[in-house]
Amino acid sequence: MSPAATKRLRVLVAKPGLDGHDRGAKVVARALRDAGMEVIYTGIRQTPEQIVEAAVQEDVNAIALSILSGAHRELFPRIFELLRQNGMEDVLVVAGGIIPDEDVPDLKALGVRAVFGPGTPTSAIAEFIRNNA
Amino acid sequence: MAGVERWERDVYEPARRKLPERQADFSTTSGIPIKALYTPEDRAGHDYEREVGYPGEYPFTRGVQPTMYRSRFWTMRQYAGFGTAEESNARYRYLLANGQTGLSVAFDLPTQIGYDSDHPMALSEVGKVGVAISSLEDMEILFRGIPLDQVSTSMTINATASTLLALYIAVGKRQGVPIKKLSGTTQNDILKEYVARGTYIYPPGPSMRLITDMFRYCAEELPLWNTISISGYHMREAGCTAAQEVGFTLSHAIAYVQAAIDAGLDVDSFAPRLSFFFVAQSHFFEEVAKFRAARRLWASIMRERFKAKDPRSWMLRFHTQTAGVSLTAQQPDNNVVRTALQALSAVLGGTQSLHTNSKDEALALPTEASAQLALRTQQIIAYETGVGDTVDPLAGSYYVEYLTDQVEAKAREYIEKIDSLGGSVRAIEQGFEQREIQEAAYRFQQEVERNERIIVGVNRFQVPEEIPVPILRVDTRARDEQIARLRRLRATRDQAAVDRCLEDLRQAALGTENVMPRILAAVENYATVGEIADTLRAVFGVQKESVVI
């Protein structure tokens, strides 16, 4: 078997914050699985601590954060702080949901590699993760 | 040969061969097949008097009131709330000054999930998606200068609905309004929270008890209050079809009615105050049919299944909101048009109240200007188009009556399926509705990605765009003010009285006494939303999400 076939990408789809809008997270989780990745979905209302704990436990290559409540500016910095503390700064982090364009530069500076807004095809998300994780 | 068969053979088929149709098959979101033409033949064997009837009469297919919008337009009720109570109060006064006729309060997520604004889980969410309310002090500010006997107020609140209703009553009492005159709605629909919306706290059993306690309390004390708004909206937004929206919603309604009857309530004592909440999505005629079908189906459920005698118990009264998921971040001005068409379907379907979404909601909360445009959309439909001048104007359309029958039949199948699983609570525990919704959501997304379903500006007619849309941002100053106020309150209130009230509540929750009067006493003594929720968590336990993908 080729190395590509033996190593499946492991992706954590996570919902930080308190909002219950999980349609996007679940559709993306399923699309990534159908694209051949190993997907772990956290469920809703996850704290940064719970998300990073899951990322460590599951030894993932990528984390996809979905948030629609507007709390990303507070929650994402904490997630990156915890990732660094756990030596996971090489994990690919992407985000989606309702994230205003003007917040994107700050999130990128923090380490979010891509922000996928409403209307993004799931195939584009899968491709980005495959090429960058 | 009947006329239509002749037409199909001699006219339609040759034409179709010459000019092929856009699709091999046409169907609605619910998978109802759509023919090229509907004629009187499609109504053969149907009984107008029995199936369609007259507005204000069983089975209410044509509407719950005899005069509908000829007497009074629907209530224009824009959902709003953000930041602190002061900021939201200012937005409400702005909307009322602009001709809005009812209030609709959006609470922030901590308030909805029973955390005070200074709880660690709350910190990043205070005031974000709605207003932060932790105590009676906040609630008084929220309604400052708004006489509660002159507006009706809808509150999107579920797990903590009893507490927020108690806060509303307490504000009314302080304004000197007799509580019998308070009118409005608490959403109070916990079942759809487990299925789609996510703001549950306690497990289903005790949650249903809180709801029946409120039914009983309001039947005695608040005769004008809509105790529950049984909601299909969020399940549809999460992905289900129109027929599933009706089927799941009415199944949940059946569960609430049964729970109240099991708790010893007479069906006609509470059923007239049940209300409903649906989406207006984009498939225009299916949506109109959906509202008509839901009315007819509910009437028969209440009369036949639950033997309700009061005609008001048979009436499905509903609020409608246009479809948030249909809004696009691309070319946001297009959303004004989508929303207008969806709103029109709700009006043609006979809604009692309506929220029209703002064009910028795929990006952030609406600005004042876009919230005004959304309200204007409703006013134009009401005052300029004339669609409200006759009752149920699409009745008798061969197509709309066909769709009404089809949506009803499919919804009935879902209700039967859920009955066979042991009712809604069991069906939700087994993940039935959740799976159905996810399947439909995934199917929809795949259709969009394969370009089988066109979304203007997203997968066709795109333009390169920078999005210079002004957006509303909730800053952390709001949170800091809110937390400071809460800390001051805790330091100055009568703590012994708070402790006593919370203990009384705990005892009531442990036994069978109605918790509503205990919650009211607690909030009047400045116990907080979080403290009341914690008291009940200790008795009832908390619900864990069962993740289904």
XYZ file of C-alpha atoms in Angstrom:
682
model
C 0.000 0.000 0.000
C 1.116 3.521 -0.688
C 1.882 5.766 2.286
C -1.116 7.922 1.380
C -3.447 4.967 1.688
C -2.024 3.753 4.968
C -2.248 7.140 6.692
C -5.768 8.509 6.862
C -6.035 12.082 7.972
C -7.638 12.462 11.370
C -9.826 15.530 11.763
C -11.567 16.874 14.854
C -14.736 18.815 14.049
C -15.471 20.922 17.106
C -18.102 23.387 18.276
C -16.694 25.863 20.769
C -19.078 28.164 22.621
C -22.700 27.720 23.556
C -24.550 27.954 20.257
C -26.416 24.892 19.081
C -26.277 25.597 15.359
C -24.705 22.298 14.372
C -26.040 21.840 10.855
C -22.823 23.105 9.285
C -20.540 21.160 11.604
C -22.405 17.928 10.976
C -22.583 18.381 7.214
C -18.849 19.139 7.101
C -18.063 16.187 9.389
C -19.925 13.869 7.105
C -18.426 15.339 3.937
C -14.886 14.952 5.298
C -15.644 11.359 6.226
C -16.992 10.724 2.741
C -13.767 12.294 1.438
C -11.850 9.515 3.184
C -10.846 11.170 6.436
C -11.217 9.876 9.965
C -13.594 12.330 11.622
C -14.268 12.891 15.298
C -17.150 15.255 16.102
C -17.249 16.749 19.605
C -20.906 17.736 19.842
C -22.065 21.187 20.906
C -21.090 23.474 23.820
C -17.419 22.552 24.024
C -14.942 24.582 26.063
C -11.463 25.269 24.632
C -10.129 22.838 27.253
C -12.439 20.048 26.088
C -11.576 20.650 22.437
C -7.823 20.570 22.933
C -8.139 17.568 25.225
C -10.036 15.743 22.460
C -7.427 16.807 19.896
C -4.647 15.397 22.075
C -6.483 12.171 22.882
C -7.422 11.533 19.277
C -4.010 12.613 17.962
C -5.571 14.562 15.103
C -3.898 16.199 12.104
C -6.474 18.953 11.792
C -9.132 20.768 13.806
C -12.168 22.331 12.139
C -13.908 24.822 14.437
C -17.518 25.806 13.787
C -19.006 28.770 15.592
C -22.017 30.985 14.927
C -22.472 32.875 18.193
C -19.838 35.556 17.607
C -17.653 34.357 20.483
C -14.705 33.368 18.250
C -12.643 36.413 19.223
C -12.628 35.269 22.836
C -12.546 31.494 22.392
C -10.046 30.994 19.572
C -7.070 32.636 21.332
C -7.603 30.305 24.280
C -7.699 27.261 22.000
C -4.359 28.261 20.436
C -2.835 28.905 23.838
C -3.814 25.410 24.936
C -2.572 23.858 21.691
C 0.827 25.454 22.256
C 0.915 24.250 25.853
C 0.277 20.743 24.594
C 2.906 20.904 21.863
C 0.296 20.728 19.138
C 1.143 23.921 17.281
C 1.686 21.936 14.062
C -1.956 20.822 13.920
C -3.862 22.490 11.071
C -6.691 24.664 12.375
C -9.507 25.911 10.129
C -12.767 27.620 11.022
C -16.261 28.185 9.693
C -19.636 29.600 10.659
C -20.685 33.226 11.022
C -17.352 35.031 11.173
C -17.249 38.618 9.897
C -14.663 39.262 7.160
C -13.013 41.957 9.196
C -12.153 39.412 11.907
C -10.355 37.115 9.494
C -6.930 38.853 9.534
C -6.793 38.613 13.332
C -7.778 34.964 13.287
C -5.138 34.233 10.632
C -2.518 36.011 12.707
C -3.536 33.774 15.576
C -2.897 30.682 13.456
C -6.228 29.842 11.847
C -5.128 28.805 8.372
C -8.443 29.278 6.606
C -11.892 30.644 7.397
C -14.712 29.082 5.394
C -17.787 31.298 5.335
C -21.374 30.471 4.389
C -21.712 29.028 0.902
C -18.322 27.305 0.856
C -18.534 23.929 -0.900
C -17.533 21.096 1.418
C -15.240 19.822 -1.337
C -13.154 22.995 -0.973
C -12.805 22.385 2.772
C -11.764 18.762 2.224
C -9.238 19.770 -0.413
C -7.719 22.447 1.792
C -7.333 20.044 4.687
C -5.846 17.350 2.464
C -3.296 19.782 1.017
C -2.306 21.433 4.259
C -2.614 18.965 7.131
C -61.677 10.931 -23.257
C -61.569 13.493 -20.496
C -60.316 16.916 -21.425
C -57.032 16.711 -19.650
C -56.083 13.365 -21.148
C -56.802 14.698 -24.578
C -54.698 17.748 -23.860
C -51.822 15.652 -22.585
C -51.844 13.411 -25.662
C -52.508 15.953 -28.368
C -50.930 19.117 -27.086
C -48.581 18.613 -24.153
C -46.585 15.556 -25.274
C -45.804 16.910 -28.742
C -44.812 20.232 -27.234
C -42.564 18.551 -24.683
C -40.812 16.570 -27.392
C -40.102 19.758 -29.272
C -39.082 21.761 -26.240
C -37.757 19.418 -23.521
C -38.485 20.393 -19.966
C -35.778 21.801 -17.698
C -35.748 18.690 -15.517
C -36.756 15.071 -15.939
C -38.844 15.323 -12.773
C -40.142 18.166 -10.690
C -40.765 17.797 -6.977
C -41.020 19.817 -3.764
C -38.587 19.771 -0.824
C -40.724 17.022 0.697
C -40.424 14.918 -2.422
C -43.985 15.588 -3.544
C -44.112 15.129 -7.328
C -45.240 18.139 -9.324
C -47.131 17.700 -12.597
C -47.097 20.191 -15.436
C -50.761 21.025 -14.935
C -53.513 20.705 -12.337
C -57.164 20.808 -13.338
C -60.603 20.234 -11.819
C -59.951 16.519 -12.317
C -57.428 16.660 -9.495
C -60.210 17.713 -7.150
C -62.595 14.931 -8.236
C -63.873 13.019 -5.222
C -62.897 15.776 -2.812
C -65.452 17.357 -0.525
C -64.924 21.086 -0.263
C -67.199 21.609 2.728
C -65.511 18.913 4.798
C -61.876 19.253 3.745
C -61.468 22.949 3.086
C -64.468 24.648 4.599
C -64.617 28.212 5.861
C -62.283 30.478 7.820
C -62.902 30.482 11.539
C -64.505 27.035 11.405
C -63.319 23.465 11.690
C -61.044 22.267 10.096
C -59.622 25.802 9.727
C -57.854 25.025 6.451
C -58.630 28.571 5.327
C -57.602 30.323 8.508
C -58.352 30.583 12.216
C -60.317 33.821 12.069
C -63.401 34.540 9.947
C -62.142 37.917 8.697
C -58.378 37.339 8.796
C -56.414 40.358 7.507
C -59.535 42.281 6.525
C -59.869 43.161 10.214
C -56.265 43.334 11.337
C -52.985 42.550 9.677
C -50.702 39.954 11.198
C -48.538 41.150 14.072
C -45.235 42.450 12.754
C -42.864 41.081 15.304
C -39.130 41.455 14.704
C -36.872 39.283 16.853
C -34.218 41.467 18.402
C -31.856 41.707 21.315
C -28.146 42.075 21.934
C -25.663 43.372 24.428
C -27.006 44.840 27.618
C -30.577 45.433 28.672
C -30.063 49.168 27.993
C -29.006 48.584 24.368
C -31.853 46.179 23.666
C -34.357 48.502 25.309
C -33.227 51.245 22.929
C -33.669 48.893 19.912
C -37.194 47.925 21.055
C -38.227 51.531 21.410
C -36.812 52.225 17.952
C -38.802 49.339 16.448
C -42.016 50.346 18.232
C -41.552 53.930 17.048
C -41.226 52.556 13.496
C -44.592 50.854 13.595
C -43.711 47.408 14.870
C -46.697 45.999 16.724
C -45.211 43.446 19.097
C -41.896 42.729 20.782
C -39.790 39.633 20.345
C -36.908 39.210 22.735
C -33.688 37.420 21.803
C -31.749 36.320 24.874
C -28.063 35.552 24.901
C -26.996 31.928 25.163
C -25.991 32.024 28.855
C -29.492 33.276 29.766
C -31.000 30.533 27.627
C -28.860 27.816 29.197
C -29.188 29.035 32.778
C -25.794 30.641 33.420
C -25.427 34.073 34.972
C -23.311 36.528 33.008
C -20.295 35.996 35.285
C -20.270 32.191 34.990
C -17.069 30.811 33.403
C -19.110 29.138 30.624
C -20.793 32.468 29.921
C -17.910 34.881 29.682
C -17.302 34.846 25.938
C -21.009 34.736 25.097
C -22.538 37.543 27.150
C -24.821 39.699 25.014
C -23.652 38.090 21.767
C -26.746 36.566 20.166
C -29.258 38.300 22.382
C -29.643 40.313 25.523
C -28.069 39.177 28.783
C -30.616 38.849 31.586
C -29.460 37.556 34.941
C -31.860 39.214 37.362
C -35.020 41.254 37.820
C -32.858 44.360 37.737
C -31.832 43.557 34.124
C -35.408 42.739 33.155
C -36.714 46.040 34.511
C -34.193 47.919 32.394
C -35.108 45.844 29.331
C -38.742 47.011 29.497
C -38.183 50.500 30.840
C -40.690 52.914 29.284
C -42.593 50.086 27.589
C -45.987 49.580 29.300
C -46.568 45.837 29.418
C -50.341 46.178 29.184
C -49.949 47.802 25.755
C -47.550 45.453 23.963
C -47.464 41.730 23.528
C -44.049 40.206 24.031
C -42.677 37.004 22.595
C -39.679 35.497 24.341
C -37.444 32.949 22.670
C -36.663 31.078 25.823
C -36.957 27.378 26.504
C -35.050 25.592 29.268
C -35.288 28.715 31.469
C -38.749 29.759 30.252
C -40.368 29.537 33.712
C -37.789 31.935 35.126
C -38.048 34.451 32.302
C -41.842 34.400 32.448
C -41.604 34.980 36.211
C -39.299 37.936 35.554
C -41.780 39.347 33.045
C -44.631 38.980 35.533
C -42.509 40.678 38.201
C -41.807 43.641 35.895
C -45.518 43.876 35.068
C -46.408 43.910 38.762
C -43.940 46.725 39.394
C -45.444 48.694 36.528
C -48.835 48.232 38.178
C -50.201 46.089 35.333
C -52.706 43.437 36.472
C -51.066 40.142 35.574
C -54.264 38.938 33.891
C -53.610 41.597 31.243
C -50.121 40.427 30.306
C -50.007 39.042 26.798
C -47.272 37.360 24.860
C -45.550 34.056 24.281
C -42.811 31.968 25.818
C -41.284 29.567 23.300
C -40.963 26.936 26.043
C -40.574 24.094 23.510
C -37.856 21.873 24.910
C -38.315 18.893 22.583
C -37.039 20.701 19.530
C -34.044 21.858 21.592
C -32.939 18.239 21.934
C -33.528 17.707 18.223
C -32.099 20.841 16.692
C -31.538 24.027 18.637
C -29.426 22.847 21.530
C -30.311 25.033 24.538
C -31.595 22.254 26.801
C -30.493 21.915 30.414
C -32.398 19.094 32.119
C -33.402 15.640 30.862
C -36.763 15.317 29.051
C -38.832 14.051 32.011
C -38.330 17.002 34.382
C -38.327 19.410 31.422
C -41.811 18.242 30.490
C -42.888 18.721 34.096
C -41.674 22.343 34.081
C -43.770 22.876 30.960
C -46.943 21.356 32.390
C -46.445 23.389 35.569
C -46.429 26.509 33.414
C -49.543 25.380 31.512
C -51.365 24.970 34.809
C -50.133 28.248 36.270
C -51.034 30.272 33.181
C -54.471 28.651 32.857
C -55.214 30.091 36.295
C -53.229 33.343 36.320
C -52.332 34.524 32.815
C -55.296 33.881 30.541
C -53.794 35.870 27.630
C -50.385 34.194 27.678
C -49.355 31.766 24.949
C -47.638 29.217 27.155
C -45.667 27.539 24.398
C -44.685 28.097 20.814
C -44.210 24.626 19.409
C -41.564 25.142 16.820
C -40.784 23.572 13.516
C -38.588 26.497 12.573
C -35.293 25.236 13.993
C -35.722 21.688 12.735
C -36.350 23.010 9.254
C -33.377 25.346 9.520
C -31.322 22.327 10.573
C -32.286 20.665 7.329
C -35.620 18.829 7.381
C -38.313 19.073 4.721
C -41.643 20.906 4.856
C -43.608 17.725 5.562
C -41.133 16.705 8.268
C -41.432 20.165 9.776
C -45.178 19.694 10.171
C -44.931 16.042 11.222
C -42.233 16.531 13.850
C -43.766 19.725 15.222
C -47.234 18.278 15.621
C -45.719 15.135 17.167
C -44.041 17.317 19.743
C -47.334 19.116 20.296
C -49.029 15.770 20.866
C -46.394 14.960 23.498
C -47.043 18.225 25.356
C -50.814 17.786 25.266
C -50.507 14.215 26.484
C -48.116 15.233 29.276
C -50.528 17.916 30.465
C -53.498 15.538 30.365
C -51.432 12.974 32.270
C -50.688 15.678 34.848
C -54.422 16.004 35.411
C -55.234 19.062 33.294
C -58.431 19.273 31.291
C -57.479 19.591 27.628
C -59.642 22.643 27.038
C -58.094 24.437 30.019
C -54.718 24.822 28.302
C -55.044 23.901 24.610
C -56.410 27.299 23.493
C -53.126 28.886 24.617
C -50.854 26.570 22.620
C -49.221 28.314 19.699
C -46.896 27.289 16.891
C -43.881 28.591 15.040
C -42.920 27.713 11.491
C -40.417 28.872 8.913
C -41.301 30.422 5.581
C -38.817 28.837 3.195
C -38.321 29.416 -0.497
C -40.438 26.761 -2.227
C -43.335 29.152 -2.457
C -46.436 27.031 -3.030
C -45.292 24.163 -0.846
C -44.909 26.656 1.996
C -48.390 28.100 1.529
C -49.745 24.552 1.437
C -47.745 23.618 4.521
C -49.423 26.257 6.672
C -52.873 25.233 5.457
C -52.109 21.535 5.961
C -50.766 22.115 9.466
C -53.969 23.906 10.471
C -56.214 21.165 9.172
C -54.132 18.360 10.661
C -53.932 19.963 14.106
C -57.664 20.588 14.184
C -58.362 16.937 13.573
C -55.775 15.790 16.114
C -57.282 17.989 18.806
C -60.872 17.115 18.060
C -60.543 13.421 17.233
C -57.536 12.250 19.199
C -57.775 14.431 22.301
C -61.536 15.021 22.234
C -61.168 18.750 22.819
C -64.568 20.452 22.856
C -63.612 24.128 22.765
C -63.142 25.250 19.137
C -60.240 27.411 20.283
C -58.434 24.208 21.235
C -58.655 23.097 17.592
C -57.045 26.205 16.171
C -53.432 26.179 15.112
C -52.278 29.764 15.581
C -48.735 30.380 14.450
C -45.832 32.759 14.162
C -43.621 32.641 11.094
C -40.037 33.658 10.484
C -38.386 33.762 7.099
C -35.568 31.295 6.524
C -32.228 32.218 8.046
C -30.474 29.386 6.223
C -31.572 30.732 2.864
C -29.640 33.960 3.425
C -26.354 34.166 1.599
C -23.169 35.962 2.536
C -22.658 36.495 -1.192
C -24.481 39.496 -2.692
C -26.408 40.179 0.537
C -28.884 42.548 -1.135
C -30.393 39.450 -2.781
C -31.559 38.427 0.676
C -34.106 41.239 0.711
C -35.827 39.635 -2.256
C -35.678 36.129 -0.818
C -37.139 37.372 2.430
C -39.954 39.285 0.737
C -41.068 36.207 -1.204
C -40.885 33.982 1.851
C -42.856 36.530 3.856
C -45.512 36.597 1.157
C -45.926 32.830 1.415
C -46.476 33.168 5.173
C -49.139 35.813 4.629
C -50.854 33.741 1.942
C -50.674 30.841 4.403
C -52.512 32.851 7.061
C -49.855 33.530 9.685
C -50.779 35.356 12.907
C -47.413 37.072 13.266
C -44.268 37.410 11.221
C -40.570 38.122 11.525
C -38.708 39.030 8.368
C -34.955 38.446 8.444
C -32.483 41.179 7.687
C -30.213 40.976 4.683
C -26.980 40.969 6.691
C -27.762 38.008 8.936
C -25.455 35.602 7.123
C -22.679 37.907 8.312
C -23.667 39.131 11.777
C -26.592 40.494 13.782
C -28.628 43.073 11.839
C -27.800 46.749 11.925
C -30.569 49.240 12.690
C -30.894 50.150 9.009
C -31.236 46.575 7.818
C -33.690 45.760 10.632
C -35.814 48.669 9.423
C -35.706 47.446 5.828
C -36.867 44.017 6.987
C -39.829 45.579 8.782
C -40.612 47.726 5.739
C -40.788 44.541 3.663
C -43.749 43.386 5.757
C -45.385 46.783 5.669
C -45.195 46.859 1.870
C -46.831 43.432 1.660
C -49.550 44.547 4.070
C -50.310 48.037 2.842
C -49.451 47.996 -0.864
C -50.097 44.582 -2.428
C -53.715 43.996 -1.433
C -53.050 40.337 -0.620
C -54.861 40.689 2.701
C -58.107 41.937 1.199
C -59.681 38.497 0.887
C -59.248 35.439 3.073
C -56.952 32.602 1.958
C -56.743 33.756 -1.667
C -54.974 30.644 -2.985
C -57.691 28.244 -1.820
C -59.274 26.455 -4.697
C -56.099 26.519 -6.756
C -56.040 22.946 -8.026
C -52.303 22.866 -7.373
C -52.316 24.424 -3.898
C -55.140 22.149 -2.728
C -53.204 19.151 -4.088
C -50.059 20.231 -2.244
C -52.053 20.857 0.931
C -53.398 17.293 0.798
C -49.957 15.872 0.074
C -48.123 17.748 2.839
C -50.827 16.714 5.299
C -50.640 13.060 4.256
C -46.855 12.959 4.545
C -46.890 14.758 7.894
C -49.461 12.263 9.138
C -47.102 9.427 8.155
C -44.312 10.960 10.255
C -46.661 11.329 13.212
C -47.665 7.671 12.885
C -44.016 6.641 12.659
C -43.166 8.613 15.814
C -46.228 7.169 17.593
C -44.959 3.707 16.692
C -41.572 4.533 18.247
C -43.353 5.366 21.507
C -43.930 9.098 20.990
C -41.659 12.085 20.539
C -39.586 11.736 23.690
C -38.675 8.148 22.847
C -38.126 8.970 19.186
C -35.725 11.764 20.147
C -33.884 9.476 22.573
C -33.449 7.030 19.716
C -32.166 9.815 17.462
C -34.918 9.290 14.870
C -35.704 12.932 14.149
C -32.051 13.944 14.388
C -31.051 11.353 11.769
C -33.867 12.320 9.429
C -32.836 15.969 9.662
C -29.160 15.255 9.063
C -29.902 13.064 6.077
C -31.986 15.821 4.535
C -29.358 18.490 5.303
C -26.590 16.441 3.738
C -28.690 15.654 0.689
C -29.408 19.357 0.226
C -25.713 20.254 0.456
C -24.783 17.601 -2.087
C -27.437 18.869 -4.478
C -26.011 22.369 -4.205
C -22.463 21.137 -4.778
C -23.554 19.122 -7.821
C -25.353 22.231 -9.112
C -28.648 20.351 -9.107
C -29.981 23.067 -6.858
C -29.229 26.645 -7.772
C -28.597 29.316 -5.177
C -28.294 32.642 -6.911
C -24.956 34.269 -6.226
C -23.524 31.128 -4.626
C -23.328 28.446 -7.289
C -24.582 30.491 -10.226
C -24.544 34.167 -11.180
C -21.579 34.818 -8.917
C -19.673 38.070 -9.081
C -16.306 38.841 -7.574
C -17.072 40.860 -4.484
C -15.518 42.591 -1.611
C -18.121 42.710 1.101
C -18.149 46.241 2.509
C -21.354 45.571 4.440
C -21.525 47.461 7.729
C -22.128 44.995 10.537
C -23.209 45.202 14.133
C -20.613 44.193 16.670
C -21.206 43.526 20.336
C -18.193 44.673 22.292
C -16.883 43.435 25.619
C -17.825 46.713 27.315
C -21.403 45.425 27.410
C -20.243 42.301 29.169
C -18.181 44.217 31.700
C -21.102 46.509 32.561
C -23.419 43.551 32.868
C -21.092 41.677 35.185
C -20.488 44.761 37.338
C -24.235 45.239 37.753
C -24.712 41.589 38.701
C -21.939 41.746 41.326
C -23.446 44.901 42.829
C -26.801 43.183 43.018
C -25.401 40.126 44.776
C -23.671 42.356 47.317
C -26.769 44.413 48.139
C -29.750 42.048 47.996
C -31.291 40.289 50.998
C -29.277 37.066 50.784
C -31.276 35.291 53.515
C -34.470 35.855 51.528
C -32.794 34.535 48.371
C -31.603 31.422 50.162
C -35.050 30.818 51.614
C -36.724 31.178 48.217
C -34.260 28.821 46.543
C -34.820 26.225 49.257
C -38.593 26.532 48.791
C -38.057 26.023 45.071
C -35.891 22.974 45.707
C -38.618 21.421 47.866
C -41.248 22.121 45.236
C -39.068 20.584 42.530
C -38.481 17.470 44.648
C -42.217 17.023 45.144
C -45.170 17.686 42.888
C -46.049 21.256 43.888
C -46.181 23.729 40.984
C -42.763 25.383 40.776
C -44.010 28.575 39.082
C -45.067 30.521 42.227
C -41.751 29.535 43.861
C -39.768 30.796 40.903
C -41.749 34.046 40.906
C -41.026 34.577 44.604
C -37.344 33.852 43.993
C -36.954 36.358 41.150
C -38.856 39.029 43.074
C -36.253 38.635 45.800
C -33.480 38.977 43.193
C -32.441 35.357 42.912
C -30.713 35.096 39.535
C -31.438 33.033 36.442
C -28.270 31.010 37.090
C -29.082 30.359 40.734
C -32.569 29.128 39.891
C -31.201 26.900 37.129
C -28.536 25.509 39.492
C -31.190 24.738 42.097
C -33.138 22.764 39.512
C -30.001 21.116 38.086
C -29.283 19.720 41.547
C -32.744 18.132 41.648
C -33.343 17.211 38.003
C -29.846 16.438 36.698
C -28.543 17.582 33.333
C -29.051 16.240 29.832
C -26.039 14.963 27.914
C -25.945 15.323 24.143
C -26.128 12.087 22.224
C -23.971 12.871 19.230
C -25.406 11.473 16.037
C -23.613 11.871 12.709
